[in-house]
Coordinates of C-alpha atoms in Angstrom, one line a residue:
X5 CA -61.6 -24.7 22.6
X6 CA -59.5 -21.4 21.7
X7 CA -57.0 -22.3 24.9
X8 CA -56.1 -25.9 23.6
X9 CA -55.3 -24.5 19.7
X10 CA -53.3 -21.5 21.5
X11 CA -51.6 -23.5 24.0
X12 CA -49.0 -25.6 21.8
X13 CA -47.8 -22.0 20.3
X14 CA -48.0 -20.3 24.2
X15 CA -45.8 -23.5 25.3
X16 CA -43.3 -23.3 21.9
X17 CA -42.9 -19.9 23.3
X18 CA -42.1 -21.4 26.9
X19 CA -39.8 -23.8 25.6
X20 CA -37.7 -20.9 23.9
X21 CA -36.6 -19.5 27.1
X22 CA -34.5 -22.2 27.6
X23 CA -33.8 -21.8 23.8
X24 CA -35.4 -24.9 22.7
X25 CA -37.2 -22.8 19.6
X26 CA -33.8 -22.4 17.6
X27 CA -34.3 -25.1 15.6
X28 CA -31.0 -26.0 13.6
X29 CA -32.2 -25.0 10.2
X30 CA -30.6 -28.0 8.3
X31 CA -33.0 -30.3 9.8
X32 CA -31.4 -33.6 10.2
X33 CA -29.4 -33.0 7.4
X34 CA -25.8 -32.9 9.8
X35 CA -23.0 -30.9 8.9
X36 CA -19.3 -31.2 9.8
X37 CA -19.7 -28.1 12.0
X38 CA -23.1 -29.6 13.7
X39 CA -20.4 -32.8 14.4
X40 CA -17.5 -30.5 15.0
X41 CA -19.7 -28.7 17.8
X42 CA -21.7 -31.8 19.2
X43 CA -19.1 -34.7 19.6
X44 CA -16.3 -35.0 21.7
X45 CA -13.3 -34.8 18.9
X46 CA -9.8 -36.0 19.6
X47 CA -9.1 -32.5 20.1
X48 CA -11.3 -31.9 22.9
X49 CA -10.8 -35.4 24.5
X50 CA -7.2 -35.0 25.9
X51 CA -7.7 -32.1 28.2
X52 CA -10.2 -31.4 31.1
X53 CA -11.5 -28.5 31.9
X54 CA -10.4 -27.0 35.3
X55 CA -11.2 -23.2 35.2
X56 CA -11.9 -20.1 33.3
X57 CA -11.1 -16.9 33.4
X58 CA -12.8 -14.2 31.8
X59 CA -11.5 -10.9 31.1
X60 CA -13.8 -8.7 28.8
X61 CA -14.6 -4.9 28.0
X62 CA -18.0 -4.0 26.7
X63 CA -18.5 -1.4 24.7
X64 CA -22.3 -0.5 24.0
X65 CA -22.6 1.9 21.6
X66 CA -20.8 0.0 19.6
X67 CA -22.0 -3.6 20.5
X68 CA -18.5 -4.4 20.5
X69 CA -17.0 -7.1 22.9
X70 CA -13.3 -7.7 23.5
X71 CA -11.3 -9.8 25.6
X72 CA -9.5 -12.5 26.7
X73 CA -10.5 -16.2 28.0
X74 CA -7.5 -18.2 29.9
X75 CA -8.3 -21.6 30.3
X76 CA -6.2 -23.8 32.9
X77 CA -6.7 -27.7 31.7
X78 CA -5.3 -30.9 33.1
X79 CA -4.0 -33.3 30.8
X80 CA -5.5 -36.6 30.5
X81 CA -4.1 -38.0 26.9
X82 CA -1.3 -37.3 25.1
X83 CA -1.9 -34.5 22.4
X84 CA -0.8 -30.9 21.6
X85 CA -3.8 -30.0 18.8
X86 CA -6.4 -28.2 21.0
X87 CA -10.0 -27.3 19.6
X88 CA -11.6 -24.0 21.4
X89 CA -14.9 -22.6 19.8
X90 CA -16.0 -19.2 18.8
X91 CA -18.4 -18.3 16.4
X92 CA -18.4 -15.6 13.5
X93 CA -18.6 -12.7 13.6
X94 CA -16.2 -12.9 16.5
X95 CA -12.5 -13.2 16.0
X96 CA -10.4 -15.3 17.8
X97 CA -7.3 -13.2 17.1
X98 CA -4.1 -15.1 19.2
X99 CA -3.6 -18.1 21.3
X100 CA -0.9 -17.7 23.7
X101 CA 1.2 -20.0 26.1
X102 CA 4.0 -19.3 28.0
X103 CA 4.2 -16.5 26.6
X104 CA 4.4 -17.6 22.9
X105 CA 2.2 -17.1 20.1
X106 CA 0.5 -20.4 18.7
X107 CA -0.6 -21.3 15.7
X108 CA -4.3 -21.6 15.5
X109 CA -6.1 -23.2 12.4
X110 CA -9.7 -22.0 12.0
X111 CA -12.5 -24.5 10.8
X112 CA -16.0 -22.5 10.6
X113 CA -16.6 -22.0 14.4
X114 CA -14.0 -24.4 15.8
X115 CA -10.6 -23.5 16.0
X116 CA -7.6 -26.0 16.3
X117 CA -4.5 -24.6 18.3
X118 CA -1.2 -26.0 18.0
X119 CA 0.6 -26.6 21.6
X120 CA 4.8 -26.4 21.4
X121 CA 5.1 -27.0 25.4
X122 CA 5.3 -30.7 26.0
X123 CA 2.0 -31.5 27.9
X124 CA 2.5 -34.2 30.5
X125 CA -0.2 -36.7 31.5
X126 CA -1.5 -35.5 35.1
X127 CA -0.3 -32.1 35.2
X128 CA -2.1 -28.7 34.4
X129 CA -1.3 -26.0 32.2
X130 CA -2.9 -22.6 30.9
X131 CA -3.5 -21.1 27.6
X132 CA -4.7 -17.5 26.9
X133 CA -7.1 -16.7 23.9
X134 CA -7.5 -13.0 22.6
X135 CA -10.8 -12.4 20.6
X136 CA -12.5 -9.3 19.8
X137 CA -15.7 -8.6 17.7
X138 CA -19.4 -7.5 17.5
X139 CA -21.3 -10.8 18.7
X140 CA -24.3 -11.9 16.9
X141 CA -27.5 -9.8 18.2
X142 CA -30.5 -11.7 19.9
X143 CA -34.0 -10.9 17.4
X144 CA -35.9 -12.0 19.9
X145 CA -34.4 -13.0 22.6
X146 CA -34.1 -15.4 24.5
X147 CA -35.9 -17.6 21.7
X148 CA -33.0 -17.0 18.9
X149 CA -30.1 -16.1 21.0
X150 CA -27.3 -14.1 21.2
X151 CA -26.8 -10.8 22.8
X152 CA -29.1 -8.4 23.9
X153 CA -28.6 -4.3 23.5
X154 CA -31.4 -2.5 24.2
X155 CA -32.2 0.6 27.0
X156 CA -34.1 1.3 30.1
X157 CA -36.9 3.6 30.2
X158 CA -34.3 6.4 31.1
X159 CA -32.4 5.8 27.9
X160 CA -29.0 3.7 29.7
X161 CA -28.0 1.0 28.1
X162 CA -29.4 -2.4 29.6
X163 CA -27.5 -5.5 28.0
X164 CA -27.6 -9.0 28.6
X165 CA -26.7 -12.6 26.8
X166 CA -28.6 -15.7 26.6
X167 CA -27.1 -18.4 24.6
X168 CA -28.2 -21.7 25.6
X169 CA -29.4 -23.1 22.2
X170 CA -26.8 -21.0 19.8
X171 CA -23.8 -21.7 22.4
X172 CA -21.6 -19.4 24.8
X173 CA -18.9 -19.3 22.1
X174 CA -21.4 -17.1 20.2
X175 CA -19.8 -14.3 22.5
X176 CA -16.6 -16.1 24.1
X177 CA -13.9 -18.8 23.1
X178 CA -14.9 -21.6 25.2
X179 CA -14.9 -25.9 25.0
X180 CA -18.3 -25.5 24.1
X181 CA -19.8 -28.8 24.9
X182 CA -21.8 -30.1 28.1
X183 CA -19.7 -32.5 28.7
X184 CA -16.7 -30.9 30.0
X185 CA -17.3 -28.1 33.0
X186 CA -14.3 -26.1 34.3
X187 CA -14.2 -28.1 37.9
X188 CA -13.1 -25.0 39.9
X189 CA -15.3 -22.8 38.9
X190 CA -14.6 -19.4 36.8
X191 CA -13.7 -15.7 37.1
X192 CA -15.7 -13.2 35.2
X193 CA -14.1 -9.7 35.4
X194 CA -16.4 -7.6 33.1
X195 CA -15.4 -3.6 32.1
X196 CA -18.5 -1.6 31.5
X197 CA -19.2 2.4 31.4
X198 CA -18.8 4.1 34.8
X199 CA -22.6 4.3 35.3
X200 CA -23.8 0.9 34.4
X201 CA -23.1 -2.0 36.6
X202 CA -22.3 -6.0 35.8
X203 CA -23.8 -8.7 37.6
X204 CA -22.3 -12.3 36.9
X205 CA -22.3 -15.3 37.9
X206 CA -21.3 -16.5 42.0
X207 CA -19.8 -13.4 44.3
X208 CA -19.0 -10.1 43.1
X209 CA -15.2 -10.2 44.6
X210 CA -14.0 -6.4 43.5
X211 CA -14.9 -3.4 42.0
X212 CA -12.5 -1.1 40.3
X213 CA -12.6 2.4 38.6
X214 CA -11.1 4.0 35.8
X215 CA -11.3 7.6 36.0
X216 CA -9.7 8.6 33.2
X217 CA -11.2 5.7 31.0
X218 CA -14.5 6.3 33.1
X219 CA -15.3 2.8 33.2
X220 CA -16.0 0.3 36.3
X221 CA -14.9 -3.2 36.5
X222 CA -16.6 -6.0 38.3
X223 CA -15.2 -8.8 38.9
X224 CA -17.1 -12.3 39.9
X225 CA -16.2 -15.1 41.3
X226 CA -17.4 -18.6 40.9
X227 CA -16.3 -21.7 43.1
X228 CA -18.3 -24.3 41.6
X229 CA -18.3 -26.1 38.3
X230 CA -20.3 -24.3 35.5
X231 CA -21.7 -24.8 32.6
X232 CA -20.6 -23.2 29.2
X233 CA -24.5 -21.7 28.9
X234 CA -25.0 -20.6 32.3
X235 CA -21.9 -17.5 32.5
X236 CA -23.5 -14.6 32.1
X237 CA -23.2 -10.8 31.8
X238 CA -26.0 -8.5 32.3
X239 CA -25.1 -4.6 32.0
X240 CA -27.7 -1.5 33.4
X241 CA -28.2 0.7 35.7
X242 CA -28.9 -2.0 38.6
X243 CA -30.2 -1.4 42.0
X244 CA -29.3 -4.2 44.9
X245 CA -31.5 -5.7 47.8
X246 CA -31.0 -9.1 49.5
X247 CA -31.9 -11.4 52.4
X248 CA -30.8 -14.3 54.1
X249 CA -32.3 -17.4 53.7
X250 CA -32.1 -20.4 56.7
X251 CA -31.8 -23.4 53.9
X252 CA -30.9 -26.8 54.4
X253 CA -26.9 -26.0 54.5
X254 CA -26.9 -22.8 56.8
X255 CA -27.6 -19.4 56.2
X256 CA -27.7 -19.0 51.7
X257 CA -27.4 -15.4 50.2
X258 CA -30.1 -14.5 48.4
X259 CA -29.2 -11.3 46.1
X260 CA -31.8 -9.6 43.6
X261 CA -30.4 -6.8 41.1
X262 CA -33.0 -5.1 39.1
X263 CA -33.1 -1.5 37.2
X264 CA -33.4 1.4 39.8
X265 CA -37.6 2.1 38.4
X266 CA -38.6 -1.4 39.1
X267 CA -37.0 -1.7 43.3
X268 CA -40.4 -1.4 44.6
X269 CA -42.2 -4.1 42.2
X270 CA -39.2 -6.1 42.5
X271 CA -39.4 -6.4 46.6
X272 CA -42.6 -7.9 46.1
X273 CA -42.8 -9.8 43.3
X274 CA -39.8 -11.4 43.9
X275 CA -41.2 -13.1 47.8
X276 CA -41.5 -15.8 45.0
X277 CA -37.7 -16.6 45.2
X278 CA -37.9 -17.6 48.7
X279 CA -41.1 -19.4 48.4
X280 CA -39.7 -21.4 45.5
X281 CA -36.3 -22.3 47.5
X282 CA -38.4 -24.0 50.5
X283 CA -40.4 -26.1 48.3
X284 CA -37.6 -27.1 46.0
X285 CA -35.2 -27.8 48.6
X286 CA -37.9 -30.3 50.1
X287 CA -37.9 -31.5 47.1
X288 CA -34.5 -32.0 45.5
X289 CA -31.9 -31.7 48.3
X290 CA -30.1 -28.7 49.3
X291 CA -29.4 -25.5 46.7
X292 CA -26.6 -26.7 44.7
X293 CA -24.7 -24.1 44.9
X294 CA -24.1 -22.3 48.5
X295 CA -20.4 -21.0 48.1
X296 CA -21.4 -18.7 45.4
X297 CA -25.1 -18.1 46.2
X298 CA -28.3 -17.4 44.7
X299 CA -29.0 -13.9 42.7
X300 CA -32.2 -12.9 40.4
X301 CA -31.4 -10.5 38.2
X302 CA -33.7 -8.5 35.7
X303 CA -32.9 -8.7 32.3
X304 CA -34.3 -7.3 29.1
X305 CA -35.9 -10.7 27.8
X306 CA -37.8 -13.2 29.5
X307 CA -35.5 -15.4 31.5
X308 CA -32.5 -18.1 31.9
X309 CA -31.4 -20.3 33.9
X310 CA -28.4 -19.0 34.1
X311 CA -26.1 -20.8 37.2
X312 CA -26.2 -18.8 40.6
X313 CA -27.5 -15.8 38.6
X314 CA -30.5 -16.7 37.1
X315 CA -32.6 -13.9 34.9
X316 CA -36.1 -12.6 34.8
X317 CA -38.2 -10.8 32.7
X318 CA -41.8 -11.7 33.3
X319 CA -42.8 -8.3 33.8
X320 CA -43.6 -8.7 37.9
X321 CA -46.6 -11.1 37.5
X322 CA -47.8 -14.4 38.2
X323 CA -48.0 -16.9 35.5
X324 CA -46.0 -16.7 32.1
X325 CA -46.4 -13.6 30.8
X326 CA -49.4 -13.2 32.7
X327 CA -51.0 -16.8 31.3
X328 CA -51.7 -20.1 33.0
X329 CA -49.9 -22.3 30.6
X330 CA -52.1 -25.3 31.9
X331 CA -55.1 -23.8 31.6
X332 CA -56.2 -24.7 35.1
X333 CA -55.6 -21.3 37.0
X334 CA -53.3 -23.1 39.2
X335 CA -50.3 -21.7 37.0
X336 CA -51.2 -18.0 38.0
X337 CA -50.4 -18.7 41.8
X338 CA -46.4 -17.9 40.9
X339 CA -44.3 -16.4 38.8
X340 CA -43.9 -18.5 36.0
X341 CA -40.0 -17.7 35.2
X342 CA -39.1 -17.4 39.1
X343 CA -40.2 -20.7 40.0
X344 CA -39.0 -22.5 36.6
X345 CA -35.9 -20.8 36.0
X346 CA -34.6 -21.3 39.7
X347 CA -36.0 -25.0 39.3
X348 CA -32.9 -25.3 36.6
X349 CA -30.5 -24.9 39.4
X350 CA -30.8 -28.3 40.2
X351 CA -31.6 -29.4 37.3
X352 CA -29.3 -28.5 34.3
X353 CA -26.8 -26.5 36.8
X354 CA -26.3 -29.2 39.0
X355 CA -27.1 -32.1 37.0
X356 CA -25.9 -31.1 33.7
X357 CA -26.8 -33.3 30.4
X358 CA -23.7 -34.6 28.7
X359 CA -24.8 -34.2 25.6
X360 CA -27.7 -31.9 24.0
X361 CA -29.7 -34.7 23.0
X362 CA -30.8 -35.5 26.6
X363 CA -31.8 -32.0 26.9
X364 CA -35.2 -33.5 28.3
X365 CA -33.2 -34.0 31.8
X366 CA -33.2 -30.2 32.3
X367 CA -36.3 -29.4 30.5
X368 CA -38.8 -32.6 31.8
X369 CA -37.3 -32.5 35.5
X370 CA -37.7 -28.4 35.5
X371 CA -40.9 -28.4 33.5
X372 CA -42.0 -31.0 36.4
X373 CA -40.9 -28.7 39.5
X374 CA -43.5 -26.5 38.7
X375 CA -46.1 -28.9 39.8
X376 CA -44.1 -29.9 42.5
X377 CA -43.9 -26.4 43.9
X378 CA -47.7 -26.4 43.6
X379 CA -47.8 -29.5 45.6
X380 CA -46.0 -28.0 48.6
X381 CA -47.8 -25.0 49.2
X382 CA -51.2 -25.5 47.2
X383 CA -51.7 -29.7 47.8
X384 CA -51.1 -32.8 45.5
X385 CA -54.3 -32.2 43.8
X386 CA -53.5 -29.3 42.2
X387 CA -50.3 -30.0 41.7
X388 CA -51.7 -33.2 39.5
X389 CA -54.6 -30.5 38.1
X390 CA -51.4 -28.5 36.9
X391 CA -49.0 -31.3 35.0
X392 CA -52.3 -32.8 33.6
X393 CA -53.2 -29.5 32.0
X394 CA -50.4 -29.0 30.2
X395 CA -50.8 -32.3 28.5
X396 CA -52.8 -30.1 25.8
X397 CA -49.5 -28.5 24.8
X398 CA -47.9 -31.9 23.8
X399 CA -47.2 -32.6 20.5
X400 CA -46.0 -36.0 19.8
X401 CA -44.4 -34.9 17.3
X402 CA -40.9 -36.7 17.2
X403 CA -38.9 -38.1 20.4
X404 CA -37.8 -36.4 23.3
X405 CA -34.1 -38.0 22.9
X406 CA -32.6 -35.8 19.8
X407 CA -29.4 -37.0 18.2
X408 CA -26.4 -37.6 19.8
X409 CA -23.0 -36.2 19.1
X410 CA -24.6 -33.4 16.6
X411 CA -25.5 -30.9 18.8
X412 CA -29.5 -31.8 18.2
X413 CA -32.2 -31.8 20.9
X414 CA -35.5 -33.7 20.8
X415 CA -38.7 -32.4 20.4
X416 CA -40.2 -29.3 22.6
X417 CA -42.3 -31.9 24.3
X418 CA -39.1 -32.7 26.1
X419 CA -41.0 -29.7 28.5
X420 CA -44.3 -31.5 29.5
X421 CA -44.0 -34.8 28.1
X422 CA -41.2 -35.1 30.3
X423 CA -43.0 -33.9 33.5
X424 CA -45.7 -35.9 32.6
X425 CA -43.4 -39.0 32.4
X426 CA -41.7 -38.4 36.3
X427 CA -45.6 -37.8 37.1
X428 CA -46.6 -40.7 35.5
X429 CA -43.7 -42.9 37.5
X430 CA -45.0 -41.1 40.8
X431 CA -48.0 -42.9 40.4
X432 CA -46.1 -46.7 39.7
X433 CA -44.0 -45.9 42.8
X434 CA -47.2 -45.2 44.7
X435 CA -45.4 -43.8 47.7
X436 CA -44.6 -40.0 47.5
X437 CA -41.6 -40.2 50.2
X438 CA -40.2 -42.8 48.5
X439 CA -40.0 -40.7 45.1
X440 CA -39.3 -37.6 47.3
X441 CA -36.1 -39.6 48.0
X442 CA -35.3 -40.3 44.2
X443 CA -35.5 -36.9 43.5
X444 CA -33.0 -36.1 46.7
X445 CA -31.6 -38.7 45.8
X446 CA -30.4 -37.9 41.9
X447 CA -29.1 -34.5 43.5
X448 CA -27.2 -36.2 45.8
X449 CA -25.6 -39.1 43.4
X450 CA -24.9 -36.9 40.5
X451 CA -24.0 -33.4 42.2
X452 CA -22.2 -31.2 40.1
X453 CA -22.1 -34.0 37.4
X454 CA -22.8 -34.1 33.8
X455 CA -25.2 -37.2 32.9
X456 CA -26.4 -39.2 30.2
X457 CA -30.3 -40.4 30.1
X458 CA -29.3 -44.3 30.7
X459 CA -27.9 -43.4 33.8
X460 CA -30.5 -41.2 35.4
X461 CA -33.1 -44.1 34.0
X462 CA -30.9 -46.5 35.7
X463 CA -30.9 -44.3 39.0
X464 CA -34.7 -44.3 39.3
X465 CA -35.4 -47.6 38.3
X466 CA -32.8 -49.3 40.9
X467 CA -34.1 -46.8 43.9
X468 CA -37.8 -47.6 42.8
X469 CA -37.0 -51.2 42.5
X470 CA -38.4 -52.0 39.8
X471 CA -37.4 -51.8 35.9
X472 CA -38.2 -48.6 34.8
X473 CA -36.8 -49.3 31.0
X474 CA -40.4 -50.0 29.2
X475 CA -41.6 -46.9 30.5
X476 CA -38.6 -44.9 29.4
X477 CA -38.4 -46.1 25.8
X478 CA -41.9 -45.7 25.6
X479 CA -42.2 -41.7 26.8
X480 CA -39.0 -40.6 25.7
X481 CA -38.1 -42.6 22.5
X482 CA -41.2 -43.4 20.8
X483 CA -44.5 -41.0 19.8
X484 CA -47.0 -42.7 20.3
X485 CA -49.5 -43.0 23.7
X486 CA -50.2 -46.0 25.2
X487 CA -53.4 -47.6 24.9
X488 CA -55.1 -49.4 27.7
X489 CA -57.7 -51.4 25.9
X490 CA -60.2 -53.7 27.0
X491 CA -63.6 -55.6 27.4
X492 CA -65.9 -57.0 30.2
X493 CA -67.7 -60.3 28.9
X494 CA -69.7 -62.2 31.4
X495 CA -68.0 -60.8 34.0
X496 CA -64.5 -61.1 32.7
X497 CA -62.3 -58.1 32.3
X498 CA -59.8 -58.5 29.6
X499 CA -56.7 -56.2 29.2
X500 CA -54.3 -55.6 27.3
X501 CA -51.7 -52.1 26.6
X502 CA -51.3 -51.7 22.7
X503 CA -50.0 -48.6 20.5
X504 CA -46.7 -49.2 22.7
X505 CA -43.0 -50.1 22.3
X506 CA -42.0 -54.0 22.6
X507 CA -42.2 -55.7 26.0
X508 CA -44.1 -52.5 27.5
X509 CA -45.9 -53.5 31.2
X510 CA -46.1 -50.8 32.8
X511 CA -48.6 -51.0 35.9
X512 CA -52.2 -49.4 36.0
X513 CA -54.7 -47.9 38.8
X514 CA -58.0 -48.6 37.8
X515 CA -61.8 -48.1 39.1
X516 CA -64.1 -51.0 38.6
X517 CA -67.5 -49.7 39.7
X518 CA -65.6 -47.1 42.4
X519 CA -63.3 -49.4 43.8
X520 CA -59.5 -49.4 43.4
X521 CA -58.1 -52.0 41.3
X522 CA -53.7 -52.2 40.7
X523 CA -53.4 -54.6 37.3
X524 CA -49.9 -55.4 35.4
X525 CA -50.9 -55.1 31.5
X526 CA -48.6 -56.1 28.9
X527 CA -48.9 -56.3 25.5
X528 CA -50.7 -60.0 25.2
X529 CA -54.1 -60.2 26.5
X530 CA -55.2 -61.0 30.1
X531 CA -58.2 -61.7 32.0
X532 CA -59.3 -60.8 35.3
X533 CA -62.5 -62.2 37.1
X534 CA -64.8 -59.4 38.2
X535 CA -67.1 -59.4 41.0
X536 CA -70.2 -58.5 39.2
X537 CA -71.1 -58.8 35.1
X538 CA -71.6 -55.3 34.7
X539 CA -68.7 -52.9 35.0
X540 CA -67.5 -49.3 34.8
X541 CA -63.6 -49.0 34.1
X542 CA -62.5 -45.5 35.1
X543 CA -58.4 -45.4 34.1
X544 CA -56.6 -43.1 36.6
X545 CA -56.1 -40.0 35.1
X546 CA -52.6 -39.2 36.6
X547 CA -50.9 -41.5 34.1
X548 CA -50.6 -40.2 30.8
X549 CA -52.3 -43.1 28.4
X550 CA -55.5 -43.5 26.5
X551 CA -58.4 -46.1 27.3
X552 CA -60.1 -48.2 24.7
X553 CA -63.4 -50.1 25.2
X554 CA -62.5 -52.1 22.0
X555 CA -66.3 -53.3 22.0
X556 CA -67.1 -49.7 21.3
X557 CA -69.2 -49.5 24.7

């Protein structure tokens, strides 16, 4: 069919608005910069991050940037050589502390700066970077990112980054890894032309105006941890509406900012936002991230997750783009970028991956809320419909686990591959409150945490009592699909799971002849008596494997 050929290029596209489609053009030929960018170095190792702020002017007819970034760090290790990146064509121009110069050695994108101050184990200290420069411009944003200068339909400027796959030092000097979050949070204080208007991340705190510069400044505030990807500036000529939503921790700000012709579209398109926080807080716990609330802002690309200030550009309609990406019609009952965008909030902005290469925990748990937001207001069949549908946009191309410490995610089936996994494991747990609770559950454990894979495996597995691991290597490590294969002699049902990873016995609902049937393949044959000689073996289509009748009947 035309829809299954299309959909793997429709759901590249999805992928890319988390900015999965920049592929690193070396392949997985690494570089010194790709490990200089990817691993935790000596120089980044000694000093935690405990806040940023943010000072920048933008200047839009020139695409210019300039600033300053002061980082307050605790000391964990004794060192003075501390790496900060920013990438070309942006200048990092001084480093100072205390008031004194430093010395700063520049290697490609990662700069090395030379501390004088003696730096005490335990105690915290601040360092101020000045950088200036025309940051690289997004093509086609958000799929190659960068920033974004383009206008609104009445000619103002309209502006926005999105820089998850490229990094946030492609416009700022940051510790740009996942690891490391700034632990209390940031301020973003951003200096725009008197008639446009900044919205950032967490609460806007003050506004000030230059008359004789005639430029306003914004400043934001954010309480929580952060990631490096999720600050954000978006620039236009935004008008404001809100509500109040009753959520699991009290009363939660809900803030929407979109340009001044789109206000009426906006207020109803956007009913989504509240729809989506019900079903996700049934879900996944409580909205991470209260104290600095929960904004949608319109942007001139399609969307990010950006934290407490996500952005949307699905052109008010349902589905992405105005497509059902699982080809089942269920995807056009939401707003595609709404409901998957805000989805990151818990995962990715909450739970954070510690390293690129378990990108898959943001993409496959987000990628997976979609169906779950079907199941809470449409029923768990067409939440199934939905997740199985977009099986036709997986590629089994290479693994879903990239390479660590290089800065390299997996495949794009890290998207619906990995909601297929956590839909398959619905099934082995075979009690929906139960995996309700896991997904609470993970919120709850890891809040405001970064993770690696192993543990959030280990997490499920342990609260679903059972081991997990087969199941894990098997979807996320390896290619291939497993194979239940079989034959019915005289009764006898033999079974078996091949086209698998070692040791692989994951459990199976069946159908013989109507009825329900639970069997425990592994990878050496087994037998089964049956009641009658003639048998018809229907595998349950919610877990993602093949059948084989390896008697060709």
């Amino acid at each position: 069919m035309k829809l299954i050929k299309m959909l793997p290029l429709a759901v590249l596209l999805l992928c890319n608005v988390s900015a999965y489609a920049q592929l690193f053009p070396h392949g997985e030929g690494f570089t010194r910069q790709d490990t200089l960018r990817g691993s935790i170095t000596p120089e980044r190792a000694w000093w935690d991050l405990q806040h940023y702020s943010l000072d920048i002017k933008v200047v839009p007819e020139q695409q210019f940037i300039s600033g300053t970034n002061t980082i307050t760090y605790k000391v964990t290790q004794q060192a003075n050589r501390f790496q900060v990146d920013l990438q070309a064509p942006m200048k990092l121009e001084k480093a100072v502390q205390n008031g004194e110069e430093l010395k700063i050695e520049h290697d490609g994108n990662a700069h090395f700066v030379t501390i004088k101050a003696d730096q005490n184990i335990g105690e915290s200290y601040e360092i101020t970077l000045h950088f200036s420069g025309k940051p690289v411009v997004a093509q086609r944003p958000p799929w190659d990112g960068g920033l974004t200068w383009t206008k609104d339909s009445n000619g103002l400027p309209f502006i926005a980054n999105a820089n998850q796959g490229i990094g946030s030092s492609v416009w700022w000097p940051n510790k740009d890894h996942p690891s490391d979050e700034p632990d209390k949070g940031a301020i973003i204080k951003v200096e725009v032309p008197e008639n446009l208007m900044d919205v950032s991340n967490g609460r806007l705190i003050k506004t000030e105006r230059n008359r004789k510069a005639k430029t306003k400044t914004y400043t934001w505030e954010v309480k929580n941890p952060i990631n490096n990807y999720g600050i954000n500036i978006n620039i236009g000529d935004y008008v404001h509406f809100s509500e109040k939503y009753q959520g699991e921790k009290g009363e939660l700000d809900m803030d929407y900012y979109v340009l001044r012709e789109n206000l009426d579209k906006a207020k109803e398109q956007f009913k989504d936002a509240v729809r989506m926080m019900e079903a996700f807080e049934h879900w996944f716990g409580p909205y991470p991230f209260y104290e600095d609330g929960y904004k949608l802002v319109e942007v001139p690309y399609l969307g990010m997750e950006h934290q407490s200030s996500v952005t949307y550009g699905n052109k008010y309609g349902n589905g992405y783009l105005g497509r059902d990406l699982s080809g089942t019609g269920w995807g056009l009952k939401f707003d595609f970028i709404i409901i998957h965008e805000s989805g990151h909030e818990w995962f990715a902005n909450n739970i954070t991956n510690k390293d690129v290469a378990d990108m898959w925990v943001h993409e496959g748990f987000t990628a997976y809320s979609e169906n779950l937001f079907l199941d809470y207001f449409y029923g768990k069949e067409a939440s199934s419909e939905y997740v199985m549908g977009t099986r036709m946009a997986i590629n089994n191309d290479r693994p879903v686990i990239g390479t660590y410490d290089v800065n390299y995610e997996g495949s794009g089936d890290m998207y619906y591959k990995g909601a297929n996994l956590l839909h398959t494991i619905r099934q082995i747990i075979n009690d929906d409150e139960k995996w309700r609770e896991i997904l609470r559950g993970l919120n709850k454990e890891f809040y405001h945490q970064t993770v690696t894979t192993k543990q959030v495996e280990s997490y499920i597995s342990t609260q679903a009592g059972t081991d997990l691991s087969p199941v894990f290597d098997q979807y996320l490590r390896d290619i291939r699909i497993p194979i239940f294969s079989y034959t019915i002699k005289n009764g006898t049902l033999a079974y078996r799971w091949e086209n698998t990873v070692n040791n692989f016995n994951m459990p199976l609902k069946i159908w013989v002849n109507g009825q329900e049937k639970w069997l425990k393949p592994s990878t050496q044959w087994q037998t089964v008596k049956l009641e009658t000689a003639e048998a018809k073996i229907i595998v349950d289509k919610n877990f993602y494997v093949a059948k084989m009748n390896v008697m060709g009947e």
